[in-house]
Coordinates of C-alpha atoms and ligand atoms in Angstrom, one line a residue:
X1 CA 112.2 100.8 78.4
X2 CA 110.0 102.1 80.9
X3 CA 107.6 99.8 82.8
X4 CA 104.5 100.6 84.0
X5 CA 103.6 100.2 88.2
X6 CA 100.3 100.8 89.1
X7 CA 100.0 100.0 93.2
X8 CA 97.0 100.7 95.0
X9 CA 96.0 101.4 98.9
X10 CA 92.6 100.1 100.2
X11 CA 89.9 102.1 99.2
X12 CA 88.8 103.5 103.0
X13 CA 85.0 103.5 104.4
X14 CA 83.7 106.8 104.7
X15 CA 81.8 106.2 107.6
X16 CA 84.0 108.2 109.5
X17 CA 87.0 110.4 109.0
X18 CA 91.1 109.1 108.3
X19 CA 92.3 107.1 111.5
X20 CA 96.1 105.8 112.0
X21 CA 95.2 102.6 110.3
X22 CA 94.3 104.6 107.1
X23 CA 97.2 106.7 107.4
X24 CA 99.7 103.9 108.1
X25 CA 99.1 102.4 104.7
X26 CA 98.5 105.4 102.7
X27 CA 102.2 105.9 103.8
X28 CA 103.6 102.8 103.0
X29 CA 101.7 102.8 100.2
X30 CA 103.4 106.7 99.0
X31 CA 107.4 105.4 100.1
X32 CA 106.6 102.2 97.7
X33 CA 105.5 104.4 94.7
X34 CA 108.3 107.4 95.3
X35 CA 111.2 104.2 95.2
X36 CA 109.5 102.6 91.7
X37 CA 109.6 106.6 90.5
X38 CA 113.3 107.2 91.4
X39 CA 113.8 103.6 89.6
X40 CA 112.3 105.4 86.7
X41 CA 108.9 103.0 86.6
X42 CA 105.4 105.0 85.0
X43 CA 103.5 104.7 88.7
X44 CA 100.0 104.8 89.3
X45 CA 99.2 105.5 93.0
X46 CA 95.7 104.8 93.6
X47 CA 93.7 105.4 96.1
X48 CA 89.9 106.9 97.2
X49 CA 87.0 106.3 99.3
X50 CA 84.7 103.5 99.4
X51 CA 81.6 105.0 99.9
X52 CA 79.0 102.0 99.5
X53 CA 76.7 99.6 102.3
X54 CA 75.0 99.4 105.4
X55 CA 77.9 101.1 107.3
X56 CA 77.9 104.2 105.7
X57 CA 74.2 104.6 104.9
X58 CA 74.0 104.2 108.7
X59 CA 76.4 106.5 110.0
X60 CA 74.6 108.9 107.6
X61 CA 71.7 108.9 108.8
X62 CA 72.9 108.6 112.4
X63 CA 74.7 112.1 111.6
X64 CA 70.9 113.2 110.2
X65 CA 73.2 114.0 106.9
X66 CA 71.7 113.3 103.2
X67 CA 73.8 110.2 102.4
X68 CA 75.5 111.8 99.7
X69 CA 76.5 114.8 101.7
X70 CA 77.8 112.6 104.2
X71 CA 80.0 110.6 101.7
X72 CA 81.1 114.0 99.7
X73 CA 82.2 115.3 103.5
X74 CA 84.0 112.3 104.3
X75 CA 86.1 112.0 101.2
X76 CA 86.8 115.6 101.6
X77 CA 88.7 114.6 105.1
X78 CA 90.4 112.1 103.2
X79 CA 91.4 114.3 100.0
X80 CA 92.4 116.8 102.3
X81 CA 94.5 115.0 104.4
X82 CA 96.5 113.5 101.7
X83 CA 97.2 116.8 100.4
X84 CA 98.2 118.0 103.6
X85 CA 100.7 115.4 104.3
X86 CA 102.3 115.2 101.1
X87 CA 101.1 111.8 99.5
X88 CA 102.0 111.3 95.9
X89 CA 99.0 109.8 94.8
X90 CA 98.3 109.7 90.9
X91 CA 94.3 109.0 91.0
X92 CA 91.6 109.5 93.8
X93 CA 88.5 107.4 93.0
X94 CA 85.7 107.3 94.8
X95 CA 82.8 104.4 94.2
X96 CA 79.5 107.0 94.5
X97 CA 80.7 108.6 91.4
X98 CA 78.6 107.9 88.8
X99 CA 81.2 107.0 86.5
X100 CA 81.9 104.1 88.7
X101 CA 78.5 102.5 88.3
X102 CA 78.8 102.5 84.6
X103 CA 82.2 100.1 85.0
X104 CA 80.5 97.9 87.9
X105 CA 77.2 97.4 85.5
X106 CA 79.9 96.5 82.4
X107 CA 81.6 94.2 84.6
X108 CA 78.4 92.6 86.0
X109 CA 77.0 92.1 82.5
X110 CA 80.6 90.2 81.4
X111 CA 80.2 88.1 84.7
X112 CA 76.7 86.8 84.0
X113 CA 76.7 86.2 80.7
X114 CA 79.9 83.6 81.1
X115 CA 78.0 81.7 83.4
X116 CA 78.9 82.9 86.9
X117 CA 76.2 84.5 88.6
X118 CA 72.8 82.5 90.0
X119 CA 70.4 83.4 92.2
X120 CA 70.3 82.1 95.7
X121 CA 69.0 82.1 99.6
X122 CA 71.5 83.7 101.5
X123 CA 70.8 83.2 105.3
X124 CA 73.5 84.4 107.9
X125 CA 75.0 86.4 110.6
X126 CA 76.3 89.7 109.1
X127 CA 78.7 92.1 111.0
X128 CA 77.7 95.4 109.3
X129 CA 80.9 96.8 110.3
X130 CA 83.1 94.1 108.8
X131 CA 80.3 94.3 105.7
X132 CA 80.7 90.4 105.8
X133 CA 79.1 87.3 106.8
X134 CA 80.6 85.5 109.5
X135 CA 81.0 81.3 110.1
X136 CA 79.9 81.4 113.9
X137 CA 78.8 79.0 115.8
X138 CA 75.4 79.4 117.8
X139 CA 74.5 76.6 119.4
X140 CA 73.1 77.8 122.3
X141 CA 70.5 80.2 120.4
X142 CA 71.9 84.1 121.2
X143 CA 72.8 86.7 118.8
X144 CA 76.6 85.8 118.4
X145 CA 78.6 88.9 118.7
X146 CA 81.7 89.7 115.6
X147 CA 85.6 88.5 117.1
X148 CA 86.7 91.9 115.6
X149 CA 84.4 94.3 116.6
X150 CA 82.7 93.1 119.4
X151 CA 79.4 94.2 118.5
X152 CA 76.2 91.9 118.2
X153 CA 75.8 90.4 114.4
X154 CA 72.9 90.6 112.9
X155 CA 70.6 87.8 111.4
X156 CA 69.9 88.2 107.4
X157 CA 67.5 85.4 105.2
X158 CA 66.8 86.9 102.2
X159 CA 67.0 86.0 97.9
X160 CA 69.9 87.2 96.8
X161 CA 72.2 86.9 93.4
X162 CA 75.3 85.1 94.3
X163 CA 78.7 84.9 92.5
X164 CA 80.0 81.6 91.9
X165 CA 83.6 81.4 93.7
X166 CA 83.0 77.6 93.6
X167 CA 83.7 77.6 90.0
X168 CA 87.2 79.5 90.7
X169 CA 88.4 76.1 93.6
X170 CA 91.1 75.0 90.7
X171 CA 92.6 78.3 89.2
X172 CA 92.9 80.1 92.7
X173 CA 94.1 77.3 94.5
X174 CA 96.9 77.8 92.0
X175 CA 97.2 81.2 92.5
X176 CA 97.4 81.6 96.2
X177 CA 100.7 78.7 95.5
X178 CA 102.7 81.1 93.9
X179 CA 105.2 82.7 96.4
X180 CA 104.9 85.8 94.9
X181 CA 101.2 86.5 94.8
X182 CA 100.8 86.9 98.6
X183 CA 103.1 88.5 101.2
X184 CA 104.3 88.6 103.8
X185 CA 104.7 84.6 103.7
X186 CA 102.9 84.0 106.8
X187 CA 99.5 85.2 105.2
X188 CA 100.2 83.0 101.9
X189 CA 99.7 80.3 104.2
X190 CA 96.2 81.5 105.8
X191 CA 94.9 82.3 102.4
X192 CA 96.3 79.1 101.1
X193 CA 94.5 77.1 104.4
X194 CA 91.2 79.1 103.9
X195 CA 91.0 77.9 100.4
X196 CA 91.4 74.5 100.6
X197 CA 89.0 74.1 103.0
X198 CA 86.8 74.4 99.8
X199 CA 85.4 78.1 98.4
X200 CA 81.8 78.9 98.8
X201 CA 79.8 81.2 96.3
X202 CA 78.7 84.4 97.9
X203 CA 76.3 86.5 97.8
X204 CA 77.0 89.6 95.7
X205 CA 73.6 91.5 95.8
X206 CA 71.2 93.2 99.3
X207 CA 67.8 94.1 99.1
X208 CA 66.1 97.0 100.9
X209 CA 69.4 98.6 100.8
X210 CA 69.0 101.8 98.7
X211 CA 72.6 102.9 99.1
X212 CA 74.4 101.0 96.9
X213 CA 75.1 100.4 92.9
X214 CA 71.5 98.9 91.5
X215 CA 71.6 95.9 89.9
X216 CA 70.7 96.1 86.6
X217 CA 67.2 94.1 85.5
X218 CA 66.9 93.2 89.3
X219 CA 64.5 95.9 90.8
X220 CA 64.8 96.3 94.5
X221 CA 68.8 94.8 94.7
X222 CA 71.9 96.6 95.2
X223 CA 75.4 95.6 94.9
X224 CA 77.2 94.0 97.9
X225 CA 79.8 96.5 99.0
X226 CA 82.3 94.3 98.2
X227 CA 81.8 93.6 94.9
X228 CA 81.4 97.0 93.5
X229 CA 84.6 98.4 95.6
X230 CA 87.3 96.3 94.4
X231 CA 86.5 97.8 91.1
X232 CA 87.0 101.1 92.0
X233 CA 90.8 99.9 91.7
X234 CA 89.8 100.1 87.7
X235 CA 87.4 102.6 87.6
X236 CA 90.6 104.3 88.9
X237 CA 92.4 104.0 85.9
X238 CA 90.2 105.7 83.2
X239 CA 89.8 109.4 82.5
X240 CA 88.7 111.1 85.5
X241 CA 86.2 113.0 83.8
X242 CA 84.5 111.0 80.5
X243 CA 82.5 108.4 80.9
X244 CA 83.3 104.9 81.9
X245 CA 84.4 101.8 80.4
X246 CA 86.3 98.4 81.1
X247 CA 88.6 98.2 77.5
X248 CA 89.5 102.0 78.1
X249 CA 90.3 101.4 82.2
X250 CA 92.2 98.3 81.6
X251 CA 94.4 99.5 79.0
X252 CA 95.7 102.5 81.3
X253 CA 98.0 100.3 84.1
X254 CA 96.1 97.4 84.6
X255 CA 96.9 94.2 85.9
X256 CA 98.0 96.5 89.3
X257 CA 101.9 95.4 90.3
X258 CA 100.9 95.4 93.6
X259 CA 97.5 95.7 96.4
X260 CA 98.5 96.8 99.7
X261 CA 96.1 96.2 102.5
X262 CA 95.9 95.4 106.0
X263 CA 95.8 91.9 106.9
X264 CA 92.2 92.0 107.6
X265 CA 91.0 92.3 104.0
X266 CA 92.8 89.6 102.6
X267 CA 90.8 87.4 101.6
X268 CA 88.6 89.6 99.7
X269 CA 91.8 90.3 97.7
X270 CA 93.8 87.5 97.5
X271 CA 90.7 85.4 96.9
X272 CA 87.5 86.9 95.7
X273 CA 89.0 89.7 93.5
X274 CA 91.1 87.0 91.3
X275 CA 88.1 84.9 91.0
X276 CA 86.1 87.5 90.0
X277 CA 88.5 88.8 87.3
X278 CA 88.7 85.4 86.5
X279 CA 85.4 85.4 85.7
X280 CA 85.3 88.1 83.3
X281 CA 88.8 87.1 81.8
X282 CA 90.6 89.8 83.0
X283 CA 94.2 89.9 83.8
X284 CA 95.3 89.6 87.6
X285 CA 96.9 91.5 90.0
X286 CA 100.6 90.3 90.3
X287 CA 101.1 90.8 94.5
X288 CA 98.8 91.1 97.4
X289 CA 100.7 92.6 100.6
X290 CA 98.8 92.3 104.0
X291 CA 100.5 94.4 106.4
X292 CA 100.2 94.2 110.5
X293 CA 97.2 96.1 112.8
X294 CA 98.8 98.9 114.5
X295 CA 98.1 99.4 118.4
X296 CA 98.9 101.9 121.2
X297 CA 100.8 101.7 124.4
X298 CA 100.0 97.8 123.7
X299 CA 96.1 98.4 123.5
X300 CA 93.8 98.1 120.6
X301 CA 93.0 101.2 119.6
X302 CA 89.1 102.6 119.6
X303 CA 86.8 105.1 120.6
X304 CA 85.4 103.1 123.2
X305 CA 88.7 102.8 125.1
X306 CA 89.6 106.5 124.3
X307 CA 93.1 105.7 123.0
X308 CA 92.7 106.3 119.3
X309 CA 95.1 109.0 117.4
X310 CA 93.7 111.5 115.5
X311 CA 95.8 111.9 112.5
X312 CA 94.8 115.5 111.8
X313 CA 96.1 116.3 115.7
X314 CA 99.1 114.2 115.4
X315 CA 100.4 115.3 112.2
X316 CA 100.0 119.1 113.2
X317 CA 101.7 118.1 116.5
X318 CA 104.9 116.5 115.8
X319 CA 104.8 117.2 111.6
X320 CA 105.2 114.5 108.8
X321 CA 108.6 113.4 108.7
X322 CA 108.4 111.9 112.1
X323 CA 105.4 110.4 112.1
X324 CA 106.6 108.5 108.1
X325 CA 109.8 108.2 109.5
X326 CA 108.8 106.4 112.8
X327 CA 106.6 104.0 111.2
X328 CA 108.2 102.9 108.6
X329 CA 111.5 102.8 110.2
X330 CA 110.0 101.0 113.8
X331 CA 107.1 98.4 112.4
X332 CA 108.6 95.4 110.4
X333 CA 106.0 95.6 107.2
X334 CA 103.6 93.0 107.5
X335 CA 103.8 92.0 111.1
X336 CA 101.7 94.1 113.6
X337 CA 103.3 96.7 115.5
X338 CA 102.7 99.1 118.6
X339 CA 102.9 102.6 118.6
X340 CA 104.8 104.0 122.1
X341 CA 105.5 107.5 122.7
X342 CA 108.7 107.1 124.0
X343 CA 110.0 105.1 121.1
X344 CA 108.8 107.3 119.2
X345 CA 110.4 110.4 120.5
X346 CA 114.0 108.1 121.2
X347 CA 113.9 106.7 117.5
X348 CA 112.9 110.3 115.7
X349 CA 115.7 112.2 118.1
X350 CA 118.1 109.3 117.8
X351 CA 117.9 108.5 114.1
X352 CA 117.1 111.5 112.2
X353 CA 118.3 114.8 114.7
X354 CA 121.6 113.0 116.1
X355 CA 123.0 110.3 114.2
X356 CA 121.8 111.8 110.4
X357 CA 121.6 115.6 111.4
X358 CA 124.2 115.9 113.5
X359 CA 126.3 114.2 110.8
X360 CA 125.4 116.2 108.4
X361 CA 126.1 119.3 110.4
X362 CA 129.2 118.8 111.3
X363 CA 130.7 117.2 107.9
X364 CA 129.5 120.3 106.1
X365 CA 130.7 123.1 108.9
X366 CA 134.2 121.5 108.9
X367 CA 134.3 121.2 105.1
X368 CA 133.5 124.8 104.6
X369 CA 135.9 126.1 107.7
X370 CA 139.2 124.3 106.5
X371 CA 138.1 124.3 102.6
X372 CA 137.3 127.4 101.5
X373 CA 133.2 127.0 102.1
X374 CA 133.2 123.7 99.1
X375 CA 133.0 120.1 98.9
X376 CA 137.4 119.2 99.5
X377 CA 139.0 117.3 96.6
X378 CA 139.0 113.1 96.9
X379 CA 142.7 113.2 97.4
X380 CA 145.2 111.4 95.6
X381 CA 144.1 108.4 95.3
X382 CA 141.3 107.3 93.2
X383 CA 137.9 108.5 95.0
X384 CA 136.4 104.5 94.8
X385 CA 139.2 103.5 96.9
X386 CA 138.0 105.7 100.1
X387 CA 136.8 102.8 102.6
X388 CA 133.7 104.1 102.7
X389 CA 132.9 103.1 98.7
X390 CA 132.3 99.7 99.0
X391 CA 130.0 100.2 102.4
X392 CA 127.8 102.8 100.8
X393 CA 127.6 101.0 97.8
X394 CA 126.4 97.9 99.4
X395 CA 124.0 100.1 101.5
X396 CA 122.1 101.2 98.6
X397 CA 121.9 97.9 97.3
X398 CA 120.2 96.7 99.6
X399 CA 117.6 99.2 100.0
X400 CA 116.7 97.9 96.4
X401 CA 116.1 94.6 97.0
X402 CA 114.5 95.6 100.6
X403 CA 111.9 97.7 98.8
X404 CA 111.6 95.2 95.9
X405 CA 110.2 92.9 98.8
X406 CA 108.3 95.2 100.5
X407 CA 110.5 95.3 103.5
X408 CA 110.4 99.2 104.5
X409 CA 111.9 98.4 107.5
X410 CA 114.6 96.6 106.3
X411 CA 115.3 99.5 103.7
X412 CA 115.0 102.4 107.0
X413 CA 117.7 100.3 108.6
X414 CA 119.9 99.8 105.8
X415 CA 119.9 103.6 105.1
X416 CA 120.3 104.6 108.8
X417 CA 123.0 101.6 109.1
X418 CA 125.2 103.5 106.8
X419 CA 124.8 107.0 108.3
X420 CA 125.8 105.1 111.4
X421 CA 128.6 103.6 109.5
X422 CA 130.0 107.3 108.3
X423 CA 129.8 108.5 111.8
X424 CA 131.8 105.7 113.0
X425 CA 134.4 106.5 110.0
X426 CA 134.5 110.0 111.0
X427 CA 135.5 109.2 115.2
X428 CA 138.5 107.0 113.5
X429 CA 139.6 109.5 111.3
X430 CA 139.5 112.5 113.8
X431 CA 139.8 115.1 110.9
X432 CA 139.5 118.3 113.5
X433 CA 143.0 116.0 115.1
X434 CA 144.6 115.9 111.9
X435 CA 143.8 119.3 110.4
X436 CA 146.2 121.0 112.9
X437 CA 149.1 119.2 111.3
X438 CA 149.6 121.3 107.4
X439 CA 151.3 118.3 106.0
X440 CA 147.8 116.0 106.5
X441 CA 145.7 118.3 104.7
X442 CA 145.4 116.1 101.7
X443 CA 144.6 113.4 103.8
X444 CA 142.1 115.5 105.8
X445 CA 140.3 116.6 102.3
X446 CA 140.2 112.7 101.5
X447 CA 138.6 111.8 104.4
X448 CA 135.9 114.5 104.1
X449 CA 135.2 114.3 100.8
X450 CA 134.8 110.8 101.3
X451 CA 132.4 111.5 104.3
X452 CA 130.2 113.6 102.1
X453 CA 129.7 111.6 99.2
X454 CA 128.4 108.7 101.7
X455 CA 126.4 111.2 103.6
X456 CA 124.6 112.0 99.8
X457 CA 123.8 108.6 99.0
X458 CA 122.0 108.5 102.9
X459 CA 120.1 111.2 101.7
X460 CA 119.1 109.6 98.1
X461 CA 118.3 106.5 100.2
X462 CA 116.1 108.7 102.3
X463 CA 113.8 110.1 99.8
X464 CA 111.0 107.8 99.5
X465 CA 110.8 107.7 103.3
X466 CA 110.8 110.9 104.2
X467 CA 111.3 113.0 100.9
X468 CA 111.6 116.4 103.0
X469 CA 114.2 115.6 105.3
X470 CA 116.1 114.1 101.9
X471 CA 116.1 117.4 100.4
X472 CA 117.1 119.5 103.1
X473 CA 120.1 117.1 102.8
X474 CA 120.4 116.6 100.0
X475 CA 120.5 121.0 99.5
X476 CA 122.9 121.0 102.3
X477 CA 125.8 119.4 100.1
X478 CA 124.8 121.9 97.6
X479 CA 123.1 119.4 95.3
X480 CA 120.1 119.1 93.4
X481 CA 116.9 118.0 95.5
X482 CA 114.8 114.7 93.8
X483 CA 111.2 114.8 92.7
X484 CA 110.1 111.3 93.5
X485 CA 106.6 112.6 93.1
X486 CA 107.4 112.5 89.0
X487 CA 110.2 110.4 89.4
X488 CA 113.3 110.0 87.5
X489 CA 113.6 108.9 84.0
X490 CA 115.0 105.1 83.6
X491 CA 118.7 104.6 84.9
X492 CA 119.5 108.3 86.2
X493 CA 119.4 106.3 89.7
X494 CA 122.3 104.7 89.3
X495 CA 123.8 106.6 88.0
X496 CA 122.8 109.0 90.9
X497 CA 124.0 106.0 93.6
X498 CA 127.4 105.9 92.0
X499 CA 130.3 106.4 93.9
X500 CA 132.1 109.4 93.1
X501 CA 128.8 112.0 92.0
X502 CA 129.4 114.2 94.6
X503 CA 131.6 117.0 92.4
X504 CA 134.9 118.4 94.3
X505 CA 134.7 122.7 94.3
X506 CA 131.1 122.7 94.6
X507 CA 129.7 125.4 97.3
X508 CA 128.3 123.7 100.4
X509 CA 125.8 126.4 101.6
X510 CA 126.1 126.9 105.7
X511 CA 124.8 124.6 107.7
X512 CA 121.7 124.8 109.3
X513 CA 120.8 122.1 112.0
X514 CA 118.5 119.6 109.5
X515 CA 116.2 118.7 112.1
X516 CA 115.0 120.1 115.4
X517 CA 115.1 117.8 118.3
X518 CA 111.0 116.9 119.4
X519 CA 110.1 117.5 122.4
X520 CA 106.5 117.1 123.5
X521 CA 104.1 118.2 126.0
X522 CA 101.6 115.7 126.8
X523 CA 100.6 112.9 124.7
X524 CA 100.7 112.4 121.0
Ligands
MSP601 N1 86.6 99.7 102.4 C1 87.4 98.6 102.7 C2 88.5 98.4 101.6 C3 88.0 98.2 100.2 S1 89.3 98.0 99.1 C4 88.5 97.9 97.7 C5 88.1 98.8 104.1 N2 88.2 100.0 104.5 S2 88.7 100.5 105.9 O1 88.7 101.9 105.9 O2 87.9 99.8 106.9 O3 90.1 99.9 106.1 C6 91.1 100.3 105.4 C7 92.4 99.8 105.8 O4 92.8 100.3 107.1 C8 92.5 98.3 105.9 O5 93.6 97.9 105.1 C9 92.7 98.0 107.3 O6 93.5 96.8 107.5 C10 93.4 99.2 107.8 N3 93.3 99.3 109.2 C11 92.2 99.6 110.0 N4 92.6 99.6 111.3 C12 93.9 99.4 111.4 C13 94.9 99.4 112.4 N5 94.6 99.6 113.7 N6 96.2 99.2 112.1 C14 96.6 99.1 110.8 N7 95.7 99.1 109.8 C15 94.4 99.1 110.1 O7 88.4 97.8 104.7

């Protein structure tokens, strides 16, 4: 049976263009969907552009750009960027289209008319750049400034239509219980201390704020960012082109497996989204992941300090595989994590040049010099008796259940663990020892053979990391490369991780160094 996995990546501001935050998730968020594709799942990437609020009006004008230009220039960056890197995403929504506003007013209408929408005063500081009010405290009368962005809030008292998340304090207390809606673990417990300190109702409409989704039969309000984004992650899932509606949206993948976001957005997630689809009896999400903030050289990153990373000028600096590769491989998902350029250059040189190029290079040159340019036979001995079976078998395991939890990092280690492992294997062995002696040519071609079939299974274990460098290897042995951007009909992986696939006779083209060491001039 194939099973549906439909996992989605915050849908970015467009205030600006793609930034290493942006990137970092999108990535995650392409390694997750490439694994449930080789596992033979139906996945639905999504992601897109949130192009509603203050923020983005604001920049718009600040760029003396028709709002809509601005947004349609924006997304391009995005659009084009994903292309550019390689990112396997099935749908790319974006909340201005007008498709979008048909779902949002659908929604709406199901929300009010069971009961959970009233009208209200809502009077607080707002931190435009969060789009969110904040709890501060201001007793001594200034303008309070926002923890995260460090910029003054701003003061808002005006009618507004409010959702009632007060009516969702039983079901979502449930919810946030369950082990397996949040992760990492650490987060279940913020969420899970945030709601029982009791949920308020919020405010879920803006006057005076043209740039938005209107609200129907209230002339002069707009939709609250917030609430019309999060359904973009269904607006997603209907035709791209006809017109929009809930029944057709949610029959297409939805409830989503799995949101990933950055820990800041949480609670909008994990919280406000279930009660809303709560509210209009609609299905939930089954996991909210909240990965780490990523910073520099130990410094938050920002314009202000200078020390942000351009994606566009990183990725055309050092190329794709690194970058995936490094991040993936170096940050524990979940937990923040700082970028360093020498780690960076160590870990990209170390793991994929030496210990799985080199590997690579050498197994296949001495396989074609002493075995007449093929993959050597498995010996006499049964092929699942080589000691490197049972180490490669368990390897690959365990990438499962490491991306079955979210851990990337886990899954990285366990792959590069058993190149590691095969090196190690080949030092013992000493085949270029051996082969001088004629009557331990068997032997030799056992060793080898068994060499190579581990050295495949790093490279089907490498695929949704870094999909390119898995090819190239995977092409070196003289196989066939994967597709993990349509995936793999249902059990062809294990059958593809099974001990013993690599065929004995088949050509092993010449080798060709897999990856060039980095070297780099300056900063990343
Ligand atoms: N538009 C909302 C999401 C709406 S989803 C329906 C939004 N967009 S965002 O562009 O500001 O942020 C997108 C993601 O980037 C968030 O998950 C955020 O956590 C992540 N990051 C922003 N800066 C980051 C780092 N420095 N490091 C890692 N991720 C960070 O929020």
């Amino acid at each position: 049976m194939v099973h549906r996995f439909t996992l989605t990546t915050p849908l970015y501001y467009v205030n600006d263009k793609p930034h290493i935050g942006s990137v970092y998730t999108t990535l995650a968020a392409d390694a997750m969907a490439r694994w449930r594709r080789l596992q033979g799942d139906r996945v639905c990437l999504i992601t897109g552009c949130d192009e509603h609020g203050l923020k983005i009006q604001r920049s718009a004008a600040a760029a003396g750009v028709p709002t809509q230009d601005y947004v349609d220039r924006m997304a391009g960056h995005f659009a084009a960027l994903w292309q550019r890197i390689g990112i396997s995403h099935d749908r790319f929504v974006r909340t201005s289209a007008p498709r979008h506003q048909g779902l949002v007013h659908e929604f709406y209408e199901r929300v009010r008319r069971n009961g959970h929408i009233r009208m209200g005063q809502q009077q607080g500081w707002y931190c435009v750049a969060c789009e969110e009010f904040k709890d501060v405290d201001n007793e001594d009368g200034g303008t309070p400034r926002c923890a995260i962005h460090d910029r003054p809030l701003e003061w808002r008292d005006e009618e507004n239509l409010f959702f009632c998340l007060s009516h969702f304090q039983e079901p979502v207390t449930r919810l946030v219980e369950r082990e397996s809606f949040i992760g990492p673990p650490s987060r279940r417990r913020e969420v899970q201390r945030f709601v029982e300190a009791g949920l308020r109702d919020f405010s879920i409409s803006r006057v005076d704020l043209p740039w938005g989704i209107p609200v129907p039969h209230q002339p002069g309000h707009t939709f609250y960012v917030w609430f019309d984004a999060l359904l973009g992650y269904i607006t997603a899932l209907g035709s791209p082109d006809g017109p929009q509606d809930l029944t057709t949206a949610l029959a297409s993948g939805w409830p989503a497996q799995l949101h990933l976001i950055g820990k800041d957005i949480l609670r909008f997630h994990a919280v406000y989204w279930p009660a809303m689809l709560l509210a209009a009896d609609l299905p939930l999400p089954e996991r909210v992941f909240g990965h780490g903030f990523l910073t520099r050289e130990g410094r938050k990153m920002g314009k202000t300090l200078g020390n942000t990373l351009d994606p566009e000028a990183l990725f055309a600096k050092v190329g794709v595989e690194p970058v995936r590769w490094y991040l993936l491989r170096d940050i524990q998902f979940g937990e923040d994590g700082d970028i360093q350029q020498k780690r960076f250059l160590d870990l990209v040189n170390n793991d994929l040049a030496n210990t799985i190029g080199n590997l690579v290079n050498r197994t296949v040159s001495m396989s074609r010099r002493w075995f007449e340019g093929c993959v050597p036979p498995e010996g006499e001995e049964d092929a699942a008796s080589h000691p490197l079976a049972p180490v490669a078998t368990a390897a690959t395991a365990r990438v499962g259940r490491c991306f079955a939890r979210q851990d990337l990092q886990g899954a990285a280690m366990a792959t590069l663990g058993l190149a590691e492992a095969v090196n190690g294997h080949l030092s013992e062995q000493a085949p270029w020892s051996a082969i001088k002696d004629a009557s331990r040519r068997d032997g030799v071609a056992a060793v080898l053979y068994g060499v190579l079939e581990a050295t495949r299974l790093v490279g089907l274990c490498l695929q949704p990391l870094v999909p390119e460098l898995s090819n190239r290897l995977l092409i070196q042995l003289g196989c066939e490369p994967l597709d993990s951007r349509h995936g793999l009909p249902p059990g062809a992986w294990e059958r593809l991780v099974r001990w013993g696939g690599l065929p004995h006779g088949q050509p092993l083209p010449e080798a060709s160094p897999l990856m060039a060491r980095l070297e780099l001039d300056g900063d990343l």
